[in-house]
PDB file of C-alpha atoms in Angstrom:
ATOM      1  CA  MET A   1       2.844  46.987  -1.000  1.00  0.00           C
ATOM      2  CA  LYS A   2       5.605  46.905   1.621  1.00  0.00           C
ATOM      3  CA  THR A   3       3.354  45.763   4.168  1.00  0.00           C
ATOM      4  CA  GLN A   4       2.373  43.060   1.797  1.00  0.00           C
ATOM      5  CA  LEU A   5       5.774  42.029   1.062  1.00  0.00           C
ATOM      6  CA  SER A   6       7.034  42.234   4.471  1.00  0.00           C
ATOM      7  CA  LYS A   7       4.184  39.893   5.554  1.00  0.00           C
ATOM      8  CA  LEU A   8       5.466  37.552   2.600  1.00  0.00           C
ATOM      9  CA  LEU A   9       9.041  37.346   3.589  1.00  0.00           C
ATOM     10  CA  LEU A  10       9.377  37.314   7.152  1.00  0.00           C
ATOM     11  CA  PRO A  11       7.929  33.935   7.735  1.00  0.00           C
ATOM     12  CA  THR A  12       9.861  33.013   4.759  1.00  0.00           C
ATOM     13  CA  VAL A  13      13.107  33.999   6.646  1.00  0.00           C
ATOM     14  CA  LEU A  14      11.941  33.253   9.916  1.00  0.00           C
ATOM     15  CA  PHE A  15      11.553  29.354   8.415  1.00  0.00           C
ATOM     16  CA  PHE A  16      14.985  29.366   7.260  1.00  0.00           C
ATOM     17  CA  LEU A  17      16.626  30.699  10.308  1.00  0.00           C
ATOM     18  CA  LEU A  18      15.056  28.188  12.702  1.00  0.00           C
ATOM     19  CA  SER A  19      15.703  25.164  10.492  1.00  0.00           C
ATOM     20  CA  PHE A  20      19.018  25.643   8.821  1.00  0.00           C
ATOM     21  CA  GLY A  21      20.599  28.494  10.958  1.00  0.00           C
ATOM     22  CA  SER A  22      20.732  26.607  14.056  1.00  0.00           C
ATOM     23  CA  ALA A  23      22.676  23.410  12.482  1.00  0.00           C
ATOM     24  CA  PHE A  24      25.418  26.132  11.368  1.00  0.00           C
ATOM     25  CA  LEU A  25      25.416  27.262  15.277  1.00  0.00           C
ATOM     26  CA  CYS A  26      25.506  23.999  16.589  1.00  0.00           C
ATOM     27  CA  GLU A  27      28.310  22.890  14.246  1.00  0.00           C
ATOM     28  CA  ALA A  28      30.361  25.848  15.139  1.00  0.00           C
ATOM     29  CA  GLN A  29      29.369  24.890  19.258  1.00  0.00           C
ATOM     30  CA  GLN A  30      30.991  21.248  18.262  1.00  0.00           C
ATOM     31  CA  THR A  31      34.661  22.522  16.666  1.00  0.00           C
ATOM     32  CA  PRO A  32      35.542  25.640  18.884  1.00  0.00           C
ATOM     33  CA  LEU A  33      38.606  27.277  18.091  1.00  0.00           C
ATOM     34  CA  LEU A  34      41.128  27.027  20.470  1.00  0.00           C
ATOM     35  CA  PRO A  35      43.590  29.743  21.455  1.00  0.00           C
ATOM     36  CA  VAL A  36      47.667  29.007  20.358  1.00  0.00           C
ATOM     37  CA  VAL A  37      49.711  30.157  22.880  1.00  0.00           C
ATOM     38  CA  LYS A  38      53.294  31.979  21.775  1.00  0.00           C
ATOM     39  CA  SER A  39      55.207  32.789  24.813  1.00  0.00           C
ATOM     40  CA  GLU A  40      57.815  35.084  23.751  1.00  0.00           C
ATOM     41  CA  ILE A  41      59.667  37.424  26.703  1.00  0.00           C
ATOM     42  CA  ARG A  42      61.466  40.075  25.085  1.00  0.00           C
ATOM     43  CA  GLY A  43      61.760  38.564  21.536  1.00  0.00           C
ATOM     44  CA  ILE A  44      62.936  35.436  23.294  1.00  0.00           C
ATOM     45  CA  ASN A  45      60.732  32.718  22.182  1.00  0.00           C
ATOM     46  CA  ILE A  46      59.840  30.249  24.748  1.00  0.00           C
ATOM     47  CA  PHE A  47      59.100  26.472  23.973  1.00  0.00           C
ATOM     48  CA  GLY A  48      57.013  23.570  25.392  1.00  0.00           C
ATOM     49  CA  LYS A  49      53.941  24.219  26.824  1.00  0.00           C
ATOM     50  CA  PRO A  50      53.598  27.601  28.129  1.00  0.00           C
ATOM     51  CA  VAL A  51      50.122  28.666  29.944  1.00  0.00           C
ATOM     52  CA  ASP A  52      51.199  32.722  30.088  1.00  0.00           C
ATOM     53  CA  ASN A  53      54.062  34.862  29.166  1.00  0.00           C
ATOM     54  CA  GLN A  54      56.001  35.033  32.608  1.00  0.00           C
ATOM     55  CA  THR A  55      57.276  31.207  31.723  1.00  0.00           C
ATOM     56  CA  ARG A  56      54.662  29.056  33.604  1.00  0.00           C
ATOM     57  CA  CYS A  57      53.467  25.644  31.834  1.00  0.00           C
ATOM     58  CA  VAL A  58      51.136  23.162  32.015  1.00  0.00           C
ATOM     59  CA  HIS A  59      53.243  21.328  34.644  1.00  0.00           C
ATOM     60  CA  TRP A  60      54.953  24.140  36.640  1.00  0.00           C
ATOM     61  CA  HIS A  61      52.189  27.192  37.083  1.00  0.00           C
ATOM     62  CA  SER A  62      52.592  28.630  40.995  1.00  0.00           C
ATOM     63  CA  GLU A  63      53.108  32.325  41.246  1.00  0.00           C
ATOM     64  CA  LEU A  64      57.162  31.007  41.882  1.00  0.00           C
ATOM     65  CA  ASP A  65      57.625  29.048  38.306  1.00  0.00           C
ATOM     66  CA  VAL A  66      58.629  32.317  36.584  1.00  0.00           C
ATOM     67  CA  ILE A  67      61.706  31.144  34.985  1.00  0.00           C
ATOM     68  CA  ALA A  68      62.740  29.467  31.803  1.00  0.00           C
ATOM     69  CA  ILE A  69      65.572  26.999  31.354  1.00  0.00           C
ATOM     70  CA  LYS A  70      67.725  27.418  27.831  1.00  0.00           C
ATOM     71  CA  PHE A  71      68.837  23.694  27.313  1.00  0.00           C
ATOM     72  CA  LYS A  72      72.246  22.569  26.361  1.00  0.00           C
ATOM     73  CA  CYS A  73      71.049  20.631  24.018  1.00  0.00           C
ATOM     74  CA  CYS A  74      69.304  22.843  21.431  1.00  0.00           C
ATOM     75  CA  GLU A  75      70.075  26.008  22.609  1.00  0.00           C
ATOM     76  CA  LYS A  76      66.203  26.940  23.195  1.00  0.00           C
ATOM     77  CA  TYR A  77      64.486  28.066  26.498  1.00  0.00           C
ATOM     78  CA  TYR A  78      61.557  25.596  27.744  1.00  0.00           C
ATOM     79  CA  PRO A  79      59.722  26.325  31.268  1.00  0.00           C
ATOM     80  CA  CYS A  80      60.509  23.182  32.492  1.00  0.00           C
ATOM     81  CA  PHE A  81      61.725  19.378  31.416  1.00  0.00           C
ATOM     82  CA  SER A  82      58.484  18.077  30.478  1.00  0.00           C
ATOM     83  CA  CYS A  83      58.125  20.504  27.941  1.00  0.00           C
ATOM     84  CA  HIS A  84      61.721  19.580  26.627  1.00  0.00           C
ATOM     85  CA  GLU A  85      60.846  15.823  26.621  1.00  0.00           C
ATOM     86  CA  GLU A  86      57.344  16.396  25.278  1.00  0.00           C
ATOM     87  CA  GLU A  87      58.267  18.713  22.554  1.00  0.00           C
ATOM     88  CA  ALA A  88      61.656  18.096  21.644  1.00  0.00           C
ATOM     89  CA  ASP A  89      62.811  15.712  19.118  1.00  0.00           C
ATOM     90  CA  HIS A  90      65.761  14.712  20.580  1.00  0.00           C
ATOM     91  CA  GLU A  91      67.733  13.697  24.304  1.00  0.00           C
ATOM     92  CA  HIS A  92      68.395  16.794  26.245  1.00  0.00           C
ATOM     93  CA  GLN A  93      71.730  17.166  27.695  1.00  0.00           C
ATOM     94  CA  VAL A  94      72.721  19.097  30.987  1.00  0.00           C
ATOM     95  CA  TRP A  95      75.275  21.939  31.342  1.00  0.00           C
ATOM     96  CA  PRO A  96      78.546  21.050  32.746  1.00  0.00           C
ATOM     97  CA  LYS A  97      80.203  22.722  35.098  1.00  0.00           C
ATOM     98  CA  ALA A  98      82.528  24.562  33.180  1.00  0.00           C
ATOM     99  CA  GLU A  99      79.842  26.611  31.555  1.00  0.00           C
ATOM    100  CA  PHE A 100      77.836  27.847  34.189  1.00  0.00           C
ATOM    101  CA  ASP A 101      78.919  31.233  33.447  1.00  0.00           C
ATOM    102  CA  ALA A 102      76.732  30.823  30.271  1.00  0.00           C
ATOM    103  CA  LYS A 103      73.447  32.485  30.491  1.00  0.00           C
ATOM    104  CA  ALA A 104      70.835  30.029  30.095  1.00  0.00           C
ATOM    105  CA  ILE A 105      68.026  31.471  32.565  1.00  0.00           C
ATOM    106  CA  LEU A 106      65.558  33.454  32.096  1.00  0.00           C
ATOM    107  CA  CYS A 107      63.257  35.651  34.355  1.00  0.00           C
ATOM    108  CA  GLY A 108      59.957  35.578  32.918  1.00  0.00           C
ATOM    109  CA  VAL A 109      58.821  38.851  34.763  1.00  0.00           C
ATOM    110  CA  CYS A 110      61.515  41.002  33.803  1.00  0.00           C
ATOM    111  CA  GLY A 111      63.206  39.107  30.956  1.00  0.00           C
ATOM    112  CA  THR A 112      66.341  39.277  32.137  1.00  0.00           C
ATOM    113  CA  GLU A 113      68.687  36.216  31.128  1.00  0.00           C
ATOM    114  CA  LEU A 114      71.128  34.683  33.957  1.00  0.00           C
ATOM    115  CA  SER A 115      74.214  32.811  33.853  1.00  0.00           C
ATOM    116  CA  ILE A 116      73.659  29.419  35.654  1.00  0.00           C
ATOM    117  CA  GLU A 117      75.825  30.423  38.257  1.00  0.00           C
ATOM    118  CA  THR A 118      73.955  33.574  39.065  1.00  0.00           C
ATOM    119  CA  TYR A 119      70.805  31.742  39.184  1.00  0.00           C
ATOM    120  CA  MET A 120      72.256  29.070  41.458  1.00  0.00           C
ATOM    121  CA  SER A 121      73.573  31.631  43.616  1.00  0.00           C
ATOM    122  CA  SER A 122      70.314  34.032  43.692  1.00  0.00           C
ATOM    123  CA  GLY A 123      68.531  32.812  46.830  1.00  0.00           C
ATOM    124  CA  ASN A 124      65.544  32.124  44.470  1.00  0.00           C
ATOM    125  CA  THR A 125      65.362  35.801  43.761  1.00  0.00           C
ATOM    126  CA  CYS A 126      66.225  37.768  40.560  1.00  0.00           C
ATOM    127  CA  PRO A 127      68.610  40.367  40.590  1.00  0.00           C
ATOM    128  CA  SER A 128      67.402  42.459  38.378  1.00  0.00           C
ATOM    129  CA  CYS A 129      63.652  42.782  39.269  1.00  0.00           C
ATOM    130  CA  ALA A 130      63.273  40.916  42.314  1.00  0.00           C
ATOM    131  CA  ALA A 131      60.899  38.848  41.624  1.00  0.00           C
ATOM    132  CA  ALA A 132      61.170  35.319  43.294  1.00  0.00           C
ATOM    133  CA  PHE A 133      62.149  31.988  42.368  1.00  0.00           C
ATOM    134  CA  ASN A 134      60.572  28.695  42.637  1.00  0.00           C
ATOM    135  CA  PRO A 135      62.831  27.287  45.897  1.00  0.00           C
ATOM    136  CA  GLY A 136      61.703  23.904  44.830  1.00  0.00           C
ATOM    137  CA  CYS A 137      63.612  24.096  41.405  1.00  0.00           C
ATOM    138  CA  SER A 138      67.014  23.203  43.426  1.00  0.00           C
ATOM    139  CA  LYS A 139      65.532  19.675  43.471  1.00  0.00           C
ATOM    140  CA  HIS A 140      65.579  19.338  39.615  1.00  0.00           C
ATOM    141  CA  TYR A 141      68.620  20.866  39.366  1.00  0.00           C
ATOM    142  CA  HIS A 142      70.287  17.090  38.127  1.00  0.00           C
ATOM    143  CA  LEU A 143      67.867  17.563  35.107  1.00  0.00           C
ATOM    144  CA  TYR A 144      69.549  20.367  33.713  1.00  0.00           C
ATOM    145  CA  PHE A 145      73.240  21.279  35.104  1.00  0.00           C
ATOM    146  CA  GLU A 146      75.858  18.805  36.407  1.00  0.00           C
ATOM    147  CA  THR A 147      76.147  18.660  39.631  1.00  0.00           C
ATOM    148  CA  GLY A 148      79.090  15.899  40.162  1.00  0.00           C
ATOM    149  CA  GLU A 149      76.275  12.938  41.260  1.00  0.00           C
ATOM    150  CA  GLY A 150      78.168  10.546  38.761  1.00  0.00           C
ATOM    151  CA  GLN A 151      75.621  12.007  36.073  1.00  0.00           C
ATOM    152  CA  SER A 152      76.241  11.606  32.414  1.00  0.00           C
ATOM    153  CA  SER A 153      75.862  14.202  29.943  1.00  0.00           C
ATOM    154  CA  VAL A 154      71.720  12.456  30.008  1.00  0.00           C
ATOM    155  CA  ALA A 155      70.829  12.683  33.522  1.00  0.00           C
ATOM    156  CA  ALA A 156      67.449  11.878  32.983  1.00  0.00           C
ATOM    157  CA  SER A 157      65.017  10.222  30.395  1.00  0.00           C
ATOM    158  CA  LYS A 158      62.018   8.714  30.096  1.00  0.00           C
ATOM    159  CA  ASN A 159      63.605   5.303  30.760  1.00  0.00           C
ATOM    160  CA  ASN A 160      65.445   6.242  33.780  1.00  0.00           C
ATOM    161  CA  PRO A 161      63.099   5.746  37.022  1.00  0.00           C
ATOM    162  CA  PHE A 162      63.602   8.699  38.977  1.00  0.00           C
ATOM    163  CA  TYR A 163      62.220  10.894  36.420  1.00  0.00           C
ATOM    164  CA  SER A 164      58.948  12.250  36.643  1.00  0.00           C
ATOM    165  CA  GLN A 165      56.862  13.907  34.535  1.00  0.00           C
ATOM    166  CA  GLY A 166      57.054  17.370  36.177  1.00  0.00           C
ATOM    167  CA  LYS A 167      55.050  16.021  39.184  1.00  0.00           C
ATOM    168  CA  GLY A 168      57.862  16.142  41.819  1.00  0.00           C
ATOM    169  CA  TYR A 169      60.236  14.160  43.446  1.00  0.00           C
TER     170      TYR A 169
END
């Protein structure tokens, strides 16, 4: 009796799987679930478009791109200017020189928060863990920090012809 039931059910089950099962598989393949990247270092959220937990982002992701900057305007850490421009709902502001003692740089390797002053004089190396920082970031200081070059509190924006979507200057 068991063998006869198996002989009857097996073709039916196979028919169902071949007819309808592949439709379910194809539908799942067409709509893959993408992982949500949430970057956090020592309990500090990194906003924008990070690609790892060392503050690299879709715009800047070399071995040396391991800092996040706390933006003056919203007090939130972003990996770069472009991340802020693309995600924030407000204009950015640069840090005035009078506030360079504020902790506004986060080392993505060890999670140490550095003052702007300490970061700018660090020789592109974290004073806590000796991680190397990207020396090219100094070319973008004017986007984050008052540099005395006649900039306003909004040094660059999407309307500024010198603004570059994180592709270099």
